[in-house]
Short mmCIF file of C-alpha atoms and ligand atoms in Angstrom, two decimals:
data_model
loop_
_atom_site.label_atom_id
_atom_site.label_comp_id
_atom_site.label_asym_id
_atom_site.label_seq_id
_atom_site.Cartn_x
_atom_site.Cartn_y
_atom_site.Cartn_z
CA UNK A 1 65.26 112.60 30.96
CA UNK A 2 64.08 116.32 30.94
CA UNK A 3 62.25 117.20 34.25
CA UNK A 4 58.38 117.84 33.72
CA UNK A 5 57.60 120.95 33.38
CA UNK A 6 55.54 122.60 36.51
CA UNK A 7 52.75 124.89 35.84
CA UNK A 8 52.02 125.80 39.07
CA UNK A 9 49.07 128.13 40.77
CA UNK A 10 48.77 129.63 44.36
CA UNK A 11 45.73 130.99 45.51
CA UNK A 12 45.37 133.19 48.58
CA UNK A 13 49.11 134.55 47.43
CA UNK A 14 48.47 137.85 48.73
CA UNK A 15 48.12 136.23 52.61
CA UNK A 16 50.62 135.94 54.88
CA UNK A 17 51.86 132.66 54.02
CA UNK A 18 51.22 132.66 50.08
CA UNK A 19 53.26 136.03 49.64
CA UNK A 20 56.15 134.50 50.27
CA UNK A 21 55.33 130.99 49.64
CA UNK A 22 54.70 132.72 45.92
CA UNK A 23 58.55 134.03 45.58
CA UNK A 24 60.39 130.85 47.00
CA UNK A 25 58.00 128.76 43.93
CA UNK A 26 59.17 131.34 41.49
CA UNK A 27 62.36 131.03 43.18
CA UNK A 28 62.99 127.24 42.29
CA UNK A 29 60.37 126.62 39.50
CA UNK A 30 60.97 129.40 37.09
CA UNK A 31 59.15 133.23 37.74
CA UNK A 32 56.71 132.57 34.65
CA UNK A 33 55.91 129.13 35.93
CA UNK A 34 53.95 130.45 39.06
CA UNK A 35 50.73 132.17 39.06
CA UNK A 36 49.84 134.23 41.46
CA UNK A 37 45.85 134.51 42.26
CA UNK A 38 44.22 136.55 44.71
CA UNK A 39 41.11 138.10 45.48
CA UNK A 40 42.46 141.46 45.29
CA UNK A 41 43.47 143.30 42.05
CA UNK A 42 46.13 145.07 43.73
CA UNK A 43 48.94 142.82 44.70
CA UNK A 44 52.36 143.96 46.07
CA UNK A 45 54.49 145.49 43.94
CA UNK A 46 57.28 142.47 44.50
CA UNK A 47 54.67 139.57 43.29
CA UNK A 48 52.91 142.12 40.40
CA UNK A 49 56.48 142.25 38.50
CA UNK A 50 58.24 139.08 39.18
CA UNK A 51 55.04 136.87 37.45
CA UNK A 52 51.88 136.55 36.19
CA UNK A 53 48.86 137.59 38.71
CA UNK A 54 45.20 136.69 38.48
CA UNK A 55 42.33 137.90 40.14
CA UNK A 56 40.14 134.41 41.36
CA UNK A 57 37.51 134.44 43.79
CA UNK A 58 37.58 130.63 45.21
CA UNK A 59 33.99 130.65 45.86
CA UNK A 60 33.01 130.94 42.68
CA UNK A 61 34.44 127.61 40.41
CA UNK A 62 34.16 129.70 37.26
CA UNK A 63 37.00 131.88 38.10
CA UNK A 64 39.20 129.17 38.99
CA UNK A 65 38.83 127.27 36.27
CA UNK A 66 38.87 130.34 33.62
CA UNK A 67 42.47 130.62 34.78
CA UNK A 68 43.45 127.15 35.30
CA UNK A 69 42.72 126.60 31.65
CA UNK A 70 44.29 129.69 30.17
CA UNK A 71 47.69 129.29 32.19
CA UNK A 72 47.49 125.37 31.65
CA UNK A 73 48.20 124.88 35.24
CA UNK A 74 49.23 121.26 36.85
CA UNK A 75 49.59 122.20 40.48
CA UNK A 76 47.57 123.98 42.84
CA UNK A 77 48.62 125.62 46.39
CA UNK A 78 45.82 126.34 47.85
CA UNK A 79 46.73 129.25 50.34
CA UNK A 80 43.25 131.24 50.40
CA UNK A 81 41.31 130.94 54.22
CA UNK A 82 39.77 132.91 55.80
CA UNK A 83 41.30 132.57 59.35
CA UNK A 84 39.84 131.72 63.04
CA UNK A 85 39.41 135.62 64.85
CA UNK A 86 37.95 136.82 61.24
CA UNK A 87 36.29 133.84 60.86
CA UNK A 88 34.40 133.83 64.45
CA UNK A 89 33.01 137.52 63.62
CA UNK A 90 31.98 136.16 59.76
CA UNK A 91 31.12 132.28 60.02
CA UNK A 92 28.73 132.76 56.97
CA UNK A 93 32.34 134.00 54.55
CA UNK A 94 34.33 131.37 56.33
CA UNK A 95 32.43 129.08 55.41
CA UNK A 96 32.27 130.11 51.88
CA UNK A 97 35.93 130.98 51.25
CA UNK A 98 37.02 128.12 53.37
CA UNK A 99 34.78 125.05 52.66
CA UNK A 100 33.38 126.18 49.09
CA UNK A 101 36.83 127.38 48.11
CA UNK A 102 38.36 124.05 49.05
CA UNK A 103 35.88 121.74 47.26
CA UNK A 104 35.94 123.89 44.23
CA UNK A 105 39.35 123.46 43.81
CA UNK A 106 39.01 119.92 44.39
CA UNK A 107 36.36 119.61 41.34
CA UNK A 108 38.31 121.94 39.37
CA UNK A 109 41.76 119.73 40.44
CA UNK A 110 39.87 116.31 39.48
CA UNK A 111 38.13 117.79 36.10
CA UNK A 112 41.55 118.76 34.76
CA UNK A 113 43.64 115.93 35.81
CA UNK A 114 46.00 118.12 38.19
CA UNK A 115 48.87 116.01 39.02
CA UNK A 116 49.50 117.68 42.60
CA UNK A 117 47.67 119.62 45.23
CA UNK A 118 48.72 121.47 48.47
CA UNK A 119 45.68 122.22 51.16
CA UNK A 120 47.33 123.38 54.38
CA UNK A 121 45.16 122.76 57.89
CA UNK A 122 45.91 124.20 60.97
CA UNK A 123 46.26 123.41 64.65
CA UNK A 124 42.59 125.10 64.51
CA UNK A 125 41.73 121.35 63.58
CA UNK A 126 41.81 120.02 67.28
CA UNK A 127 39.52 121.49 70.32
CA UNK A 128 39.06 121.53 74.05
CA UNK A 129 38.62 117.97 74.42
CA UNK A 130 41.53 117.28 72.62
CA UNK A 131 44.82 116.19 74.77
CA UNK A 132 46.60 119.55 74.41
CA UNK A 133 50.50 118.69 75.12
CA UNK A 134 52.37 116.51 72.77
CA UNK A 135 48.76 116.69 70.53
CA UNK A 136 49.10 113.32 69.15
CA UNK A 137 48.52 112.62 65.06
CA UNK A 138 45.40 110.58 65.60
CA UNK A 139 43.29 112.17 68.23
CA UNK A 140 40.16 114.17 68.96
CA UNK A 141 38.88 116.75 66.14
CA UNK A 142 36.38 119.09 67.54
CA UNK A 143 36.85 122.32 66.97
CA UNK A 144 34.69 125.20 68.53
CA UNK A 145 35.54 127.69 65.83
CA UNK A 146 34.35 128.13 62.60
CA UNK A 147 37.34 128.20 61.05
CA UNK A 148 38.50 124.81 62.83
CA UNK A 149 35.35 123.32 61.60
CA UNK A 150 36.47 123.93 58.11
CA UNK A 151 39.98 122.84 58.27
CA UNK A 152 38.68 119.61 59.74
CA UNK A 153 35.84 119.34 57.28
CA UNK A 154 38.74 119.89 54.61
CA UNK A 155 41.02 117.61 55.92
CA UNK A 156 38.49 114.90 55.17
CA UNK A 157 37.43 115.77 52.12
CA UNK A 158 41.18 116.10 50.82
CA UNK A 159 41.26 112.24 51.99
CA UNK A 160 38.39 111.00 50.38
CA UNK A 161 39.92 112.98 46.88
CA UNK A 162 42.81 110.87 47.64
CA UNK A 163 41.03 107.67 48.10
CA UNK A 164 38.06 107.91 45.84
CA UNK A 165 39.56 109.89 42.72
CA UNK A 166 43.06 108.78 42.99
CA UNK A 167 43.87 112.66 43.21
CA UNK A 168 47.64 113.50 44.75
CA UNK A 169 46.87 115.87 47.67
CA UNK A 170 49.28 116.48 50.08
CA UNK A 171 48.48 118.83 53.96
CA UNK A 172 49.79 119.63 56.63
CA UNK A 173 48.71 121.53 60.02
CA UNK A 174 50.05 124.43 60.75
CA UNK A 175 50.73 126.12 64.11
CA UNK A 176 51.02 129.94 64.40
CA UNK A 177 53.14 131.32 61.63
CA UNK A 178 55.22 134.19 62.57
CA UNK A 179 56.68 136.49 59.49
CA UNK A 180 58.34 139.83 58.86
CA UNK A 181 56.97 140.66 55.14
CA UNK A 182 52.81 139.60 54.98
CA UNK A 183 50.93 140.07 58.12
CA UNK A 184 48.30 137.74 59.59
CA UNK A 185 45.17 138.55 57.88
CA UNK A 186 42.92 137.71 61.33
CA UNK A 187 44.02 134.67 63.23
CA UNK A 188 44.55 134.03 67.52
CA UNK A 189 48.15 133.21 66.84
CA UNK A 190 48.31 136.97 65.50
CA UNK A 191 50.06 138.31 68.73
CA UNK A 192 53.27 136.33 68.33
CA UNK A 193 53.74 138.42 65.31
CA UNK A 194 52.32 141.89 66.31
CA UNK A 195 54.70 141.46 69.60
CA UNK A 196 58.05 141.93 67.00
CA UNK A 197 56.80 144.96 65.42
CA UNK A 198 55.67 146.38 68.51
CA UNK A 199 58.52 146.06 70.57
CA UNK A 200 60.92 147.60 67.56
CA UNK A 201 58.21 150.47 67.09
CA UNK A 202 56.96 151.35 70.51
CA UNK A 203 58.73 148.84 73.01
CA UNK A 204 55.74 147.48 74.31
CA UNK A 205 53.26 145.70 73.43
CA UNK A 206 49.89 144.98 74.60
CA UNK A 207 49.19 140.96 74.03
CA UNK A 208 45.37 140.08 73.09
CA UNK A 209 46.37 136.37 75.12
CA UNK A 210 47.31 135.71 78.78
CA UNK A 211 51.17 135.70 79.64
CA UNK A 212 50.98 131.70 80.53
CA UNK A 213 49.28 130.75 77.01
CA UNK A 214 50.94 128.58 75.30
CA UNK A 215 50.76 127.49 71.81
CA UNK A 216 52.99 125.67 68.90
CA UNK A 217 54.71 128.56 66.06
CA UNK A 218 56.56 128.18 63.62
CA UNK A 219 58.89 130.65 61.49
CA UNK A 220 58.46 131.46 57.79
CA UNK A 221 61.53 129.78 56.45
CA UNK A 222 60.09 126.34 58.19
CA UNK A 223 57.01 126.90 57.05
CA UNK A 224 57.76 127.12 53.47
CA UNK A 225 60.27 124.26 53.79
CA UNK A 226 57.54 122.05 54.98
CA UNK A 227 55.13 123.24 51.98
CA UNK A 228 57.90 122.34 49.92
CA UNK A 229 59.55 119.07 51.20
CA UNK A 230 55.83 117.61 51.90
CA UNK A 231 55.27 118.22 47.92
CA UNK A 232 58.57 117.11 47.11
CA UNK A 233 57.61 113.60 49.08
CA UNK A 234 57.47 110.18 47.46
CA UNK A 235 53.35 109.51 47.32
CA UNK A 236 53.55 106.16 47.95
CA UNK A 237 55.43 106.58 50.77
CA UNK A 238 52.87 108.56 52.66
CA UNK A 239 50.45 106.88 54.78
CA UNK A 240 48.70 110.31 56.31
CA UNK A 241 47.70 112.87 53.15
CA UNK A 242 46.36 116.60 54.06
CA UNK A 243 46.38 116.07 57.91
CA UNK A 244 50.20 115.84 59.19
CA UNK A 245 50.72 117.35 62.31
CA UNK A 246 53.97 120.01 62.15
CA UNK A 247 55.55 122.21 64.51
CA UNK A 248 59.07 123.77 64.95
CA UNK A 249 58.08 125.21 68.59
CA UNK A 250 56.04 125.92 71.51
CA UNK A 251 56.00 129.08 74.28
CA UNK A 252 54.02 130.73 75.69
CA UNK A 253 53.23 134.71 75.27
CA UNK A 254 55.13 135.42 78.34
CA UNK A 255 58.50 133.33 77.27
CA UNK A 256 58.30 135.10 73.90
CA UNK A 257 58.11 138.29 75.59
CA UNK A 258 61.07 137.52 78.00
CA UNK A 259 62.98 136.94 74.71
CA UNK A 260 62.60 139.71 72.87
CA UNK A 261 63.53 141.73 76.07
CA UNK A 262 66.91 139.99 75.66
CA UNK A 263 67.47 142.64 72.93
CA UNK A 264 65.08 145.17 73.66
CA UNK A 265 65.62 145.62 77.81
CA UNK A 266 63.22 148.67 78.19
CA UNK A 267 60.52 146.32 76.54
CA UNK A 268 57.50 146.04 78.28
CA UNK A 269 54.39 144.04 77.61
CA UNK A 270 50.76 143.91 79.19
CA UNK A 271 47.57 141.02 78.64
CA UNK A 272 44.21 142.16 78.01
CA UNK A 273 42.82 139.04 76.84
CA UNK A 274 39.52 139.51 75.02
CA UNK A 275 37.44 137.01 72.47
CA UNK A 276 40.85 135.06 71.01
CA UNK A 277 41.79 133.86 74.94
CA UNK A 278 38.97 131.06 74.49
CA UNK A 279 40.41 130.24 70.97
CA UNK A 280 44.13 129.82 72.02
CA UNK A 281 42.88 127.84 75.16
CA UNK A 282 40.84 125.05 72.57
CA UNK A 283 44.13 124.59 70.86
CA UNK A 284 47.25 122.37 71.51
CA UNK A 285 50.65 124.04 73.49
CA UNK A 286 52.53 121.65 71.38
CA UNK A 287 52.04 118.80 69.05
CA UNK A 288 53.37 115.21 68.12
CA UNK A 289 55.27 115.57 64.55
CA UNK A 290 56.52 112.21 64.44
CA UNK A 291 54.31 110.86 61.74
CA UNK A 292 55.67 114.34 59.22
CA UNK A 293 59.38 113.43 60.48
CA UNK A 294 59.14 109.55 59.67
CA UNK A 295 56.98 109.85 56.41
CA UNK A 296 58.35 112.99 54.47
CA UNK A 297 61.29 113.71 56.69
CA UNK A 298 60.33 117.02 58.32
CA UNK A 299 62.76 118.65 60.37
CA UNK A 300 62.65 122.12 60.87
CA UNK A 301 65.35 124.74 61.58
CA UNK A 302 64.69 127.64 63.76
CA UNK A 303 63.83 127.66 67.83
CA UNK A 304 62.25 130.44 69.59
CA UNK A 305 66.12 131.93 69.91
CA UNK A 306 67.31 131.38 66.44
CA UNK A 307 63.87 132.81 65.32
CA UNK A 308 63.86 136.02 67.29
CA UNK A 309 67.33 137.19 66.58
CA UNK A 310 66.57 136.86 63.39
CA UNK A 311 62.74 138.92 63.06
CA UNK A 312 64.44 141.40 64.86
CA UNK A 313 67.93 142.05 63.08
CA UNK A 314 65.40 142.15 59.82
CA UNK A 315 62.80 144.03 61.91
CA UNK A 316 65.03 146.73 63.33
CA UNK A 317 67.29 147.66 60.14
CA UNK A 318 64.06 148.33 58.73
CA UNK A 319 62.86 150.29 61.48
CA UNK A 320 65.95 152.26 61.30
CA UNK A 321 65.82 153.03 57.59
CA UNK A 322 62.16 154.15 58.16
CA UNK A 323 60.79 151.00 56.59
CA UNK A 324 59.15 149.35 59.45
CA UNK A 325 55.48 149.67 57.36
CA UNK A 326 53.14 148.22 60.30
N1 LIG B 1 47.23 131.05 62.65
C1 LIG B 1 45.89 130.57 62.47
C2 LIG B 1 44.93 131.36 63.26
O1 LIG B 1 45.32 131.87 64.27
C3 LIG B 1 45.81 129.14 62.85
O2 LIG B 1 45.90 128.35 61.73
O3 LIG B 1 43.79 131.42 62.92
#
């Protein structure tokens, strides 16, 4: 029997995650099967000529809908957030790309019978009073960010989609997502990324955390395999919906540092911790998968090792051909 076809959309596919997330569906669904959206007209040259791109403001319903219908699309990943340092200086947008983006895509999911849905949360989800090692599935949600109090306010109403309008969404929450092609657009995990560029441009870096912080990352290629695998997943086999718990590792900003001095010796870095410290100390240093490994089979690949050989082979062949563009 002939495979159904996808028609699939990505929203925020400009961002750090749905850049890439964008290729790897074009990848294995067919370039002309993916469309891109963004609130930007100007996408990257890579995602402007390998598919169709849309403008789409989330906020507004109108604009989601005006392309849903004209692309005929049966699958949503919904990538746009704003994230938690951006969001703490602008509660008023985060709330409005975050919470009014998510429940419009909802309504607009449910209205045209959209047989799939990805809505990532985050690790932003949990808070202070939350226990922060091994950060159990079921536990505490009370975030002290804006942007937490979205991801938990979307988490919920993802579930009740599921429960009340029979709606297939599928979530899972993220750690820190470090990546060599999109940057962060504004989050507290941004320093585990800036830290790679800066040690291959400048060799030192100075980290916006303390040296003994400690949080759960992940690397692209395991982030995109769990976006992937987790829609891939037998429905009726999952008992959680848009809330698994996911990580691939856990360090803190000093241990990261003492491994990319491995290959960089003359690397130095410095902490000035300013607003993000009080963020990164609400949140987890590592979390309890079990429930994504026993459900969907989650597994991911790379360790902090495997991971930083690799952003820096990528990372310094770039540098060296004057492409390092940070
Ligand atoms: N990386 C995000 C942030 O720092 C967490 O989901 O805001």
């Amino acid at each position: 029997m002939a495979k159904e076809m996808k028609k699939i959309m990505v929203t925020g596919s400009v961002g750090q995650i749905g850049s890439e997330l964008t290729m790897a569906l074009r990848k294995k669904y067919g370039n002309d099967n993916v469309l891109a959206t963004g609130h930007t007209t100007k996408p990257s040259p890579e995602l402007r000529d390998s598919g169709p791109f849309e403008f789409i403001n989330v906020a507004k319903k109108e604009t989601i809908e005006e392309v849903v219908k004209k692309y005929n699309i049966d699958t949503i990943y919904h990538l746009s957030a704003i994230l938690s340092a951006v969001g703490e200086k602008n509660p008023v947008l985060c709330w409005d790309v975050n919470m009014n983006g998510t429940y419009n895509i909802l309504e607009v999911a449910l209205e045209h019978e959209m047989t799939r849905i990805f809505i990532p949360s985050s690790i932003a989800a949990f808070g202070p009073e939350t226990p922060l090692d091994n950060t159990p599935q079921e536990t505490i949600l009370r975030p002290k960010t804006m942007y937490g109090v979205t991801k938990v306010a979307g988490e919920l109403l993802c579930d009740y989609y599921v429960k009340r309008f029979g709606l297939d969404i599928r979530g899972c929450r993220y750690p820190g997502i470090i990546s060599y092609e999109t940057l962060p657009g504004g989050g507290t995990t941004d320093y585990a990324v800036a830290i790679y560029f800066e040690a291959v441009k400048n060799k030192k870096y100075t980290c916006f955390v303390k040296e003994e912080t400690r949080l759960p990352m992940m690397y692209m290629p395991d982030c995109l395999k769990a976006a992937l695998d987790l829609m891939e997943a037998d429905f009726s086999q999952l008992k959680h919906h848009s809330d698994f718990n996911v990580t691939a590792m856990s360090f803190s900003a000093g241990e990261l540092a003492a491994e990319i001095k491995k290959y960089i010796p003359e690397f130095t870095c410095e902490y000035e911790p300013d607003f993000r410290q009080e963020i990164a100390d609400s949140w987890p240093n590592s979390l309890d998968d079990s429930a994504a490994r026993e459900e969907w089979g989650w597994e991911p690949s790379y360790d902090l090792a495997a991971m930083t050989k690799d952003m820096l082979e990528v990372l310094s062949k770039r540098h060296a051909e004057g492409k390092l563009n940070y």
